[in-house]
Amino acid sequence: MGYQYRKKTVTPRPDKEFKIGNGRISGYGSLFLGSMSLAAVLAYLYPAYLTTRELRAGYDGAFLQEVLKYSMWLALFLGAITFIINRKKRLGFAGIVITLIAFALGGYNIPLRGVEAQPLSLGMDWLILAFLGSTLIFTTLEKIFPKYRHQLILRDEWELDFGYFCFNHLLISAVLLVGNFVVAQSQWVMNHNLHYLVQSFPLLIQVFILLICADFVLYWEHRIYHEIPRLWSFHAVHHSVETLDWLAGSRSHVTQVFIERTLVMVALYTVGASQAALDIYVAIAALQAIIIHCNLGFSWGILKYLIVTPQYHHWHHSSEKPAIDTNYAAHTPIFDRIFGTYHLPGKHWPAEYGTIKKLPKTFVGQFLYPWGKF
Ligand SMILES: [Zn+2]
C-alpha cells in the first residue's frame, strides 16, 4: 500500500485578513512605512556604520531620499486614516509616532554625505531595500497565485521570521568579510587556467556552470546538516517554520548563514567565472531562495522537472514520512536524482510542515537551541 497523501487545510480567518475597511491596511501600512522610514533616516544620518560598501555603488542616494519623502507622508496619511475610520487606532498611532521621530531626526532633508561605509557595518540599506522590494513583489505574487488561498499574510510566527529577515540582512557586511577572508585563504585551490577557460565561454554557459557547481556544494552541505545530528540542531531552526511563505525562508541559524554563504563563495570563486556571470548567478540564487518557500500554486509546467520550485522545496519542509531527508538541492533537481533523495509525488503537496521534535519559538531560544546539544 502506497503512502496516502492528504491535503493541507487552512481555516479562513476573515477577522485577520487585509480587507478594505477593517483598518488593517492603513494601520499596518502606516507602521510598516513609518518603521522603514525611520530606519532609512538613521542610515542617512550614520552612513559609515549603517550602509553597505558593496551596495552603495548600486543605488542613487538622492533618488531614494525622494522615495523616503513620499513614504513618510504616506505613513502619516495612513496613520490618520485609522483614526478617521476608527479601527486599529493603536497601529495608526504607532505609525504616526515613529514617522514623527523620523521627521524630528531630519527626515528626508539630511544632507547626503560622501563618507565611505566602514568595511564592517550594519546593512540597514540592504535591509530596507530588500524588505520593500520583497514585500511588494512576493506578497503580490502570493495573492495572485496562492497555493493556500486562505493563508494569512501575517500568519503565525511572522514576527519571528521578520526578526530573522532583519538580523540576517543587517549582517551582510560581516558575512561578506568572512567569506572574502576564507576565499583569500583558499587561493591554493584556485586554478587560473580554469578561470581563463570558464571565462572564454558565453555568459549564459558560465551562469549555468556556476548554478551546477553551487548546487553540488549546497546539496552536500545541506545533506550533511540533515545527517549529522549535532549539525541538524542548527539546521532544524530553518525547518521549525510551519507556514511557508516568502518570509519563511529567512529563518536560519546565524551559524548556518555564515557557513553556507562562505562555502558558496569559495565554490563560485574556484570556478572563476566573469563578474557579469557572478552577478547574474547571485540574482538568480537570491530570487530562487525566496520563491521556493513562497505560498505559490503557480503551475511551472515542464520546468518543475528542471528547476527547484515551491512544490519541490515545500516537500523538503514536510514532516511526512516519505519526504523526510529528501529534496536537498537549491537550484535544480539533478543531484537529488543522482544521489537518490528525490521526492516529487505528482501533483501532491505536503499536508504537514515543520520538525517532528518541536523547537523553542523565540529568536534567542532558537539561537541557543543547537549550542545546548554540545
Ligand atoms: Zn533542510
Short mmCIF file of C-alpha atoms and ligand atoms in Angstrom, two decimals:
data_model
loop_
_atom_site.label_atom_id
_atom_site.label_comp_id
_atom_site.label_asym_id
_atom_site.label_seq_id
_atom_site.Cartn_x
_atom_site.Cartn_y
_atom_site.Cartn_z
CA MET A 1 0.00 0.00 0.00
CA GLY A 2 1.48 3.36 -1.02
CA TYR A 3 1.52 6.45 1.13
CA GLN A 4 -1.83 8.21 1.41
CA TYR A 5 -1.25 11.83 0.51
CA ARG A 6 -3.58 14.32 2.15
CA LYS A 7 -4.34 17.98 1.55
CA LYS A 8 -3.28 20.69 3.97
CA THR A 9 -6.28 22.54 5.32
CA VAL A 10 -6.05 26.25 6.04
CA THR A 11 -9.00 27.58 8.01
CA PRO A 12 -10.16 31.00 6.80
CA ARG A 13 -9.65 33.79 9.35
CA PRO A 14 -11.60 36.73 7.86
CA ASP A 15 -11.01 38.81 11.02
CA LYS A 16 -7.24 38.69 10.37
CA GLU A 17 -7.26 39.38 6.65
CA PHE A 18 -6.25 42.59 4.92
CA LYS A 19 -9.61 43.88 3.70
CA ILE A 20 -10.67 47.41 2.92
CA GLY A 21 -12.50 48.97 5.85
CA ASN A 22 -11.16 46.99 8.83
CA GLY A 23 -8.21 49.32 9.41
CA ARG A 24 -5.55 46.66 8.93
CA ILE A 25 -4.27 48.02 5.59
CA SER A 26 -3.92 51.58 6.87
CA GLY A 27 -2.71 50.56 10.36
CA TYR A 28 -0.04 48.09 9.32
CA GLY A 29 0.77 50.22 6.25
CA SER A 30 1.49 53.21 8.47
CA LEU A 31 3.57 51.15 10.91
CA PHE A 32 5.45 49.45 8.07
CA LEU A 33 6.26 52.65 6.14
CA GLY A 34 6.97 54.60 9.34
CA SER A 35 9.45 51.97 10.58
CA MET A 36 11.17 51.68 7.21
CA SER A 37 11.39 55.48 7.03
CA LEU A 38 12.92 55.73 10.50
CA ALA A 39 15.46 53.05 9.56
CA ALA A 40 16.27 54.95 6.35
CA VAL A 41 16.70 58.25 8.22
CA LEU A 42 19.16 56.54 10.59
CA ALA A 43 21.08 55.20 7.58
CA TYR A 44 21.29 58.75 6.11
CA LEU A 45 22.47 60.05 9.49
CA TYR A 46 25.15 57.40 10.04
CA PRO A 47 26.09 56.17 6.56
CA ALA A 48 29.52 54.95 7.62
CA TYR A 49 28.01 52.48 10.07
CA LEU A 50 24.58 51.72 8.61
CA THR A 51 25.20 51.34 4.88
CA THR A 52 26.99 48.64 2.95
CA ARG A 53 30.06 49.43 0.90
CA GLU A 54 29.30 46.75 -1.69
CA LEU A 55 25.74 48.00 -2.14
CA ARG A 56 26.19 51.76 -2.20
CA ALA A 57 27.68 51.76 -5.66
CA GLY A 58 24.45 50.22 -6.95
CA TYR A 59 21.87 52.81 -5.90
CA ASP A 60 21.26 56.55 -6.04
CA GLY A 61 21.03 58.03 -2.53
CA ALA A 62 19.36 61.24 -3.76
CA PHE A 63 16.62 59.34 -5.61
CA LEU A 64 15.96 57.13 -2.58
CA GLN A 65 15.60 60.26 -0.48
CA GLU A 66 12.72 61.26 -2.76
CA VAL A 67 11.17 57.82 -2.18
CA LEU A 68 11.67 58.39 1.55
CA LYS A 69 9.82 61.69 1.33
CA TYR A 70 6.70 60.06 -0.15
CA SER A 71 6.92 57.11 2.27
CA MET A 72 6.96 59.43 5.28
CA TRP A 73 3.96 61.46 4.16
CA LEU A 74 2.11 58.29 3.19
CA ALA A 75 2.85 56.78 6.63
CA LEU A 76 1.29 59.84 8.30
CA PHE A 77 -1.68 59.77 5.93
CA LEU A 78 -2.35 56.05 6.52
CA GLY A 79 -1.98 56.56 10.28
CA ALA A 80 -4.57 59.35 10.14
CA ILE A 81 -6.97 57.12 8.20
CA THR A 82 -7.07 54.61 11.07
CA PHE A 83 -8.45 57.39 13.26
CA ILE A 84 -10.95 58.51 10.62
CA ILE A 85 -12.39 55.01 10.11
CA ASN A 86 -11.95 54.42 13.84
CA ARG A 87 -10.29 50.99 13.51
CA LYS A 88 -6.82 49.79 14.54
CA LYS A 89 -6.07 53.19 16.03
CA ARG A 90 -3.20 51.81 18.10
CA LEU A 91 -1.35 50.70 14.95
CA GLY A 92 -2.02 54.06 13.29
CA PHE A 93 -0.83 55.89 16.39
CA ALA A 94 2.39 53.85 16.49
CA GLY A 95 2.95 54.52 12.76
CA ILE A 96 2.48 58.27 13.25
CA VAL A 97 4.75 58.46 16.31
CA ILE A 98 7.55 56.52 14.59
CA THR A 99 7.25 58.72 11.48
CA LEU A 100 7.33 61.89 13.59
CA ILE A 101 10.54 60.66 15.23
CA ALA A 102 11.94 60.18 11.71
CA PHE A 103 10.92 63.79 10.87
CA ALA A 104 12.49 65.08 14.11
CA LEU A 105 15.79 63.39 13.27
CA GLY A 106 15.99 65.27 9.98
CA GLY A 107 13.58 63.30 7.80
CA TYR A 108 14.24 63.46 4.08
CA ASN A 109 16.35 66.62 4.31
CA ILE A 110 19.55 65.13 5.71
CA PRO A 111 22.45 66.32 3.51
CA LEU A 112 23.97 63.43 1.58
CA ARG A 113 27.47 62.77 2.76
CA GLY A 114 30.14 61.15 0.66
CA VAL A 115 31.65 59.13 3.52
CA GLU A 116 32.78 55.63 2.75
CA ALA A 117 30.96 52.84 4.58
CA GLN A 118 33.17 51.00 7.06
CA PRO A 119 34.31 47.54 5.94
CA LEU A 120 32.27 46.16 8.84
CA SER A 121 28.94 47.93 9.08
CA LEU A 122 25.27 47.06 9.58
CA GLY A 123 23.42 46.64 6.29
CA MET A 124 20.47 48.90 7.10
CA ASP A 125 20.30 49.99 3.45
CA TRP A 126 20.27 46.37 2.32
CA LEU A 127 17.57 45.51 4.87
CA ILE A 128 15.27 48.36 3.79
CA LEU A 129 15.66 47.83 0.05
CA ALA A 130 15.31 44.05 0.29
CA PHE A 131 12.29 44.27 2.58
CA LEU A 132 10.45 46.87 0.49
CA GLY A 133 11.21 45.02 -2.76
CA SER A 134 10.36 41.57 -1.40
CA THR A 135 7.13 42.68 0.28
CA LEU A 136 5.99 44.34 -2.92
CA ILE A 137 6.92 41.56 -5.34
CA PHE A 138 6.31 38.38 -3.37
CA THR A 139 3.21 39.40 -1.41
CA THR A 140 1.64 40.41 -4.72
CA LEU A 141 2.61 37.10 -6.37
CA GLU A 142 1.29 35.13 -3.37
CA LYS A 143 -2.02 36.97 -3.58
CA ILE A 144 -2.39 36.42 -7.34
CA PHE A 145 -1.23 32.77 -7.47
CA PRO A 146 -1.70 31.39 -3.96
CA LYS A 147 -1.31 27.70 -3.18
CA TYR A 148 -3.27 28.20 0.05
CA ARG A 149 -5.77 30.98 -0.64
CA HIS A 150 -6.75 31.46 2.98
CA GLN A 151 -3.20 31.64 4.34
CA LEU A 152 -2.74 34.99 6.04
CA ILE A 153 -0.01 37.49 5.15
CA LEU A 154 0.53 37.98 8.89
CA ARG A 155 0.41 34.24 9.64
CA ASP A 156 1.57 32.55 12.85
CA GLU A 157 5.15 33.42 13.82
CA TRP A 158 5.58 36.09 11.14
CA GLU A 159 7.16 38.36 13.75
CA LEU A 160 9.86 35.76 14.45
CA ASP A 161 10.67 35.40 10.75
CA PHE A 162 10.67 39.16 10.28
CA GLY A 163 13.24 39.26 13.09
CA TYR A 164 15.38 36.74 11.20
CA PHE A 165 14.97 38.73 7.99
CA CYS A 166 16.26 41.89 9.73
CA PHE A 167 19.07 40.18 11.61
CA ASN A 168 20.43 38.26 8.63
CA HIS A 169 20.25 41.29 6.31
CA LEU A 170 21.94 43.60 8.82
CA LEU A 171 24.85 41.15 8.99
CA ILE A 172 25.59 41.23 5.25
CA SER A 173 28.91 43.03 5.51
CA ALA A 174 30.12 40.65 8.23
CA VAL A 175 29.13 37.69 6.04
CA LEU A 176 30.98 39.18 3.05
CA LEU A 177 34.01 39.96 5.22
CA VAL A 178 34.25 36.37 6.47
CA GLY A 179 33.50 34.98 3.00
CA ASN A 180 36.17 37.12 1.33
CA PHE A 181 38.68 36.20 4.03
CA VAL A 182 38.11 32.48 3.52
CA VAL A 183 38.26 32.92 -0.28
CA ALA A 184 41.62 34.71 0.14
CA GLN A 185 42.88 31.80 2.27
CA SER A 186 41.69 29.32 -0.36
CA GLN A 187 43.80 30.68 -3.22
CA TRP A 188 45.70 27.40 -3.33
CA VAL A 189 42.64 25.64 -4.79
CA MET A 190 42.14 28.33 -7.43
CA ASN A 191 43.48 27.49 -10.87
CA HIS A 192 43.99 30.42 -13.23
CA ASN A 193 43.95 28.19 -16.32
CA LEU A 194 40.48 27.00 -15.29
CA HIS A 195 39.37 30.62 -14.80
CA TYR A 196 40.57 31.59 -18.31
CA LEU A 197 38.81 28.57 -19.77
CA VAL A 198 35.50 29.31 -17.97
CA GLN A 199 35.64 32.99 -18.91
CA SER A 200 36.10 32.07 -22.58
CA PHE A 201 32.57 30.54 -22.59
CA PRO A 202 29.45 32.57 -23.48
CA LEU A 203 27.88 34.36 -20.49
CA LEU A 204 24.86 32.03 -20.18
CA ILE A 205 27.07 28.94 -20.19
CA GLN A 206 29.13 30.50 -17.40
CA VAL A 207 25.97 31.13 -15.38
CA PHE A 208 24.88 27.54 -15.98
CA ILE A 209 28.26 26.21 -14.77
CA LEU A 210 28.00 28.38 -11.65
CA LEU A 211 24.48 27.11 -10.94
CA ILE A 212 25.51 23.46 -11.23
CA CYS A 213 28.70 23.86 -9.16
CA ALA A 214 26.97 25.86 -6.42
CA ASP A 215 24.12 23.36 -6.39
CA PHE A 216 26.55 20.49 -5.87
CA VAL A 217 28.14 22.26 -2.90
CA LEU A 218 24.76 23.31 -1.49
CA TYR A 219 23.35 19.80 -1.94
CA TRP A 220 26.09 18.18 0.15
CA GLU A 221 26.26 20.97 2.70
CA HIS A 222 22.51 20.63 3.17
CA ARG A 223 22.57 16.84 3.30
CA ILE A 224 25.34 16.86 5.91
CA TYR A 225 23.21 19.21 8.06
CA HIS A 226 20.44 16.62 7.90
CA GLU A 227 22.56 13.55 8.52
CA ILE A 228 24.86 14.65 11.37
CA PRO A 229 22.70 15.09 14.50
CA ARG A 230 24.73 17.96 16.01
CA LEU A 231 24.59 19.89 12.77
CA TRP A 232 20.91 19.06 12.34
CA SER A 233 20.13 21.03 15.52
CA PHE A 234 21.41 24.17 13.74
CA HIS A 235 19.50 23.42 10.56
CA ALA A 236 16.38 22.37 12.50
CA VAL A 237 15.84 26.09 13.16
CA HIS A 238 15.19 26.58 9.44
CA HIS A 239 12.82 23.61 9.45
CA SER A 240 10.89 24.71 12.52
CA VAL A 241 8.70 27.05 10.48
CA GLU A 242 5.28 25.52 9.90
CA THR A 243 3.74 28.03 7.48
CA LEU A 244 5.77 28.60 4.35
CA ASP A 245 5.73 31.91 2.52
CA TRP A 246 8.32 34.33 1.13
CA LEU A 247 9.37 35.38 4.62
CA ALA A 248 9.73 31.83 5.98
CA GLY A 249 12.99 31.15 4.16
CA SER A 250 14.66 33.86 6.25
CA ARG A 251 14.55 31.65 9.33
CA SER A 252 18.10 30.31 9.53
CA HIS A 253 20.52 29.96 12.40
CA VAL A 254 23.21 32.62 12.01
CA THR A 255 25.94 29.95 12.17
CA GLN A 256 24.42 28.26 9.14
CA VAL A 257 24.13 31.60 7.30
CA PHE A 258 27.87 32.23 7.68
CA ILE A 259 28.93 28.69 6.78
CA GLU A 260 26.60 28.40 3.78
CA ARG A 261 27.48 31.76 2.24
CA THR A 262 31.20 31.18 2.74
CA LEU A 263 31.10 27.72 1.14
CA VAL A 264 29.19 29.07 -1.87
CA MET A 265 31.59 31.99 -2.25
CA VAL A 266 34.58 29.63 -2.27
CA ALA A 267 32.82 27.43 -4.85
CA LEU A 268 31.97 30.41 -7.07
CA TYR A 269 35.49 31.83 -6.98
CA THR A 270 37.00 28.40 -7.60
CA VAL A 271 35.02 28.19 -10.84
CA GLY A 272 36.32 31.66 -11.70
CA ALA A 273 33.55 32.92 -13.99
CA SER A 274 33.34 36.56 -15.10
CA GLN A 275 31.91 39.24 -12.79
CA ALA A 276 28.80 39.54 -15.00
CA ALA A 277 28.13 35.80 -14.67
CA LEU A 278 28.64 36.00 -10.89
CA ASP A 279 26.18 38.90 -10.63
CA ILE A 280 23.55 37.03 -12.65
CA TYR A 281 24.07 33.90 -10.54
CA VAL A 282 23.68 35.86 -7.29
CA ALA A 283 20.45 37.47 -8.54
CA ILE A 284 19.00 34.10 -9.64
CA ALA A 285 20.05 32.36 -6.42
CA ALA A 286 18.61 35.12 -4.20
CA LEU A 287 15.28 35.13 -6.07
CA GLN A 288 15.01 31.35 -6.18
CA ALA A 289 15.80 31.03 -2.45
CA ILE A 290 12.77 33.19 -1.71
CA ILE A 291 10.44 31.80 -4.38
CA ILE A 292 10.85 28.15 -3.32
CA HIS A 293 9.49 28.98 0.15
CA CYS A 294 6.59 31.03 -1.24
CA ASN A 295 2.93 30.19 -0.93
CA LEU A 296 2.73 29.92 -4.73
CA GLY A 297 0.46 27.47 -6.53
CA PHE A 298 1.67 28.65 -9.92
CA SER A 299 1.96 25.83 -12.47
CA TRP A 300 5.56 25.57 -13.67
CA GLY A 301 4.79 23.09 -16.50
CA ILE A 302 7.83 21.16 -17.66
CA LEU A 303 10.05 23.47 -15.61
CA LYS A 304 9.07 21.60 -12.44
CA TYR A 305 11.36 18.77 -13.57
CA LEU A 306 14.25 21.10 -14.39
CA ILE A 307 14.40 23.60 -11.52
CA VAL A 308 13.66 23.62 -7.82
CA THR A 309 10.12 25.02 -7.48
CA PRO A 310 7.95 25.86 -4.44
CA GLN A 311 6.25 22.44 -4.58
CA TYR A 312 9.66 20.73 -4.65
CA HIS A 313 11.05 22.66 -1.71
CA HIS A 314 7.80 22.57 0.27
CA TRP A 315 8.25 18.77 0.26
CA HIS A 316 11.69 19.32 1.77
CA HIS A 317 9.97 21.15 4.64
CA SER A 318 7.37 18.43 5.17
CA SER A 319 7.37 16.25 8.29
CA GLU A 320 5.59 13.44 6.43
CA LYS A 321 7.46 10.16 6.31
CA PRO A 322 8.18 9.78 2.58
CA ALA A 323 9.50 13.34 2.39
CA ILE A 324 11.94 13.28 5.31
CA ASP A 325 15.55 13.90 4.21
CA THR A 326 14.68 14.48 0.55
CA ASN A 327 14.92 17.37 -1.96
CA TYR A 328 18.15 18.93 -0.68
CA ALA A 329 19.02 20.82 -3.87
CA ALA A 330 18.70 24.59 -4.15
CA HIS A 331 18.68 25.17 -7.91
CA THR A 332 17.95 22.02 -9.94
CA PRO A 333 16.73 18.51 -9.04
CA ILE A 334 19.79 16.94 -10.73
CA PHE A 335 21.73 15.98 -7.60
CA ASP A 336 18.67 14.70 -5.74
CA ARG A 337 18.05 12.46 -8.74
CA ILE A 338 21.66 11.26 -8.91
CA PHE A 339 22.07 10.66 -5.18
CA GLY A 340 18.63 9.14 -4.58
CA THR A 341 16.92 11.81 -2.48
CA TYR A 342 14.28 12.99 -4.97
CA HIS A 343 10.65 13.26 -3.83
CA LEU A 344 8.04 14.85 -6.05
CA PRO A 345 4.81 12.83 -5.97
CA GLY A 346 2.88 14.19 -8.94
CA LYS A 347 0.50 16.98 -8.05
CA HIS A 348 0.56 16.30 -4.31
CA TRP A 349 1.71 18.92 -1.83
CA PRO A 350 2.52 18.29 1.84
CA ALA A 351 -0.18 18.27 4.49
CA GLU A 352 2.24 18.63 7.40
CA TYR A 353 5.17 21.05 7.73
CA GLY A 354 7.87 21.59 10.35
CA THR A 355 10.05 19.43 12.57
CA ILE A 356 8.85 16.32 14.40
CA LYS A 357 10.57 17.47 17.60
CA LYS A 358 9.38 20.99 18.38
CA LEU A 359 11.88 23.83 18.88
CA PRO A 360 11.66 26.94 21.08
CA LYS A 361 9.53 29.66 19.45
CA THR A 362 11.73 32.66 20.22
CA PHE A 363 14.75 34.13 18.45
CA VAL A 364 17.01 33.74 21.50
CA GLY A 365 15.64 30.27 22.27
CA GLN A 366 16.38 29.15 18.73
CA PHE A 367 19.82 30.78 18.76
CA LEU A 368 20.76 28.85 21.91
CA TYR A 369 19.00 25.61 20.94
CA PRO A 370 21.85 23.94 18.97
CA TRP A 371 24.54 25.05 21.42
CA GLY A 372 22.70 23.15 24.17
CA LYS A 373 23.31 19.96 22.17
CA PHE A 374 27.10 20.05 22.63
ZN ZN B 1 16.82 21.14 5.16
#
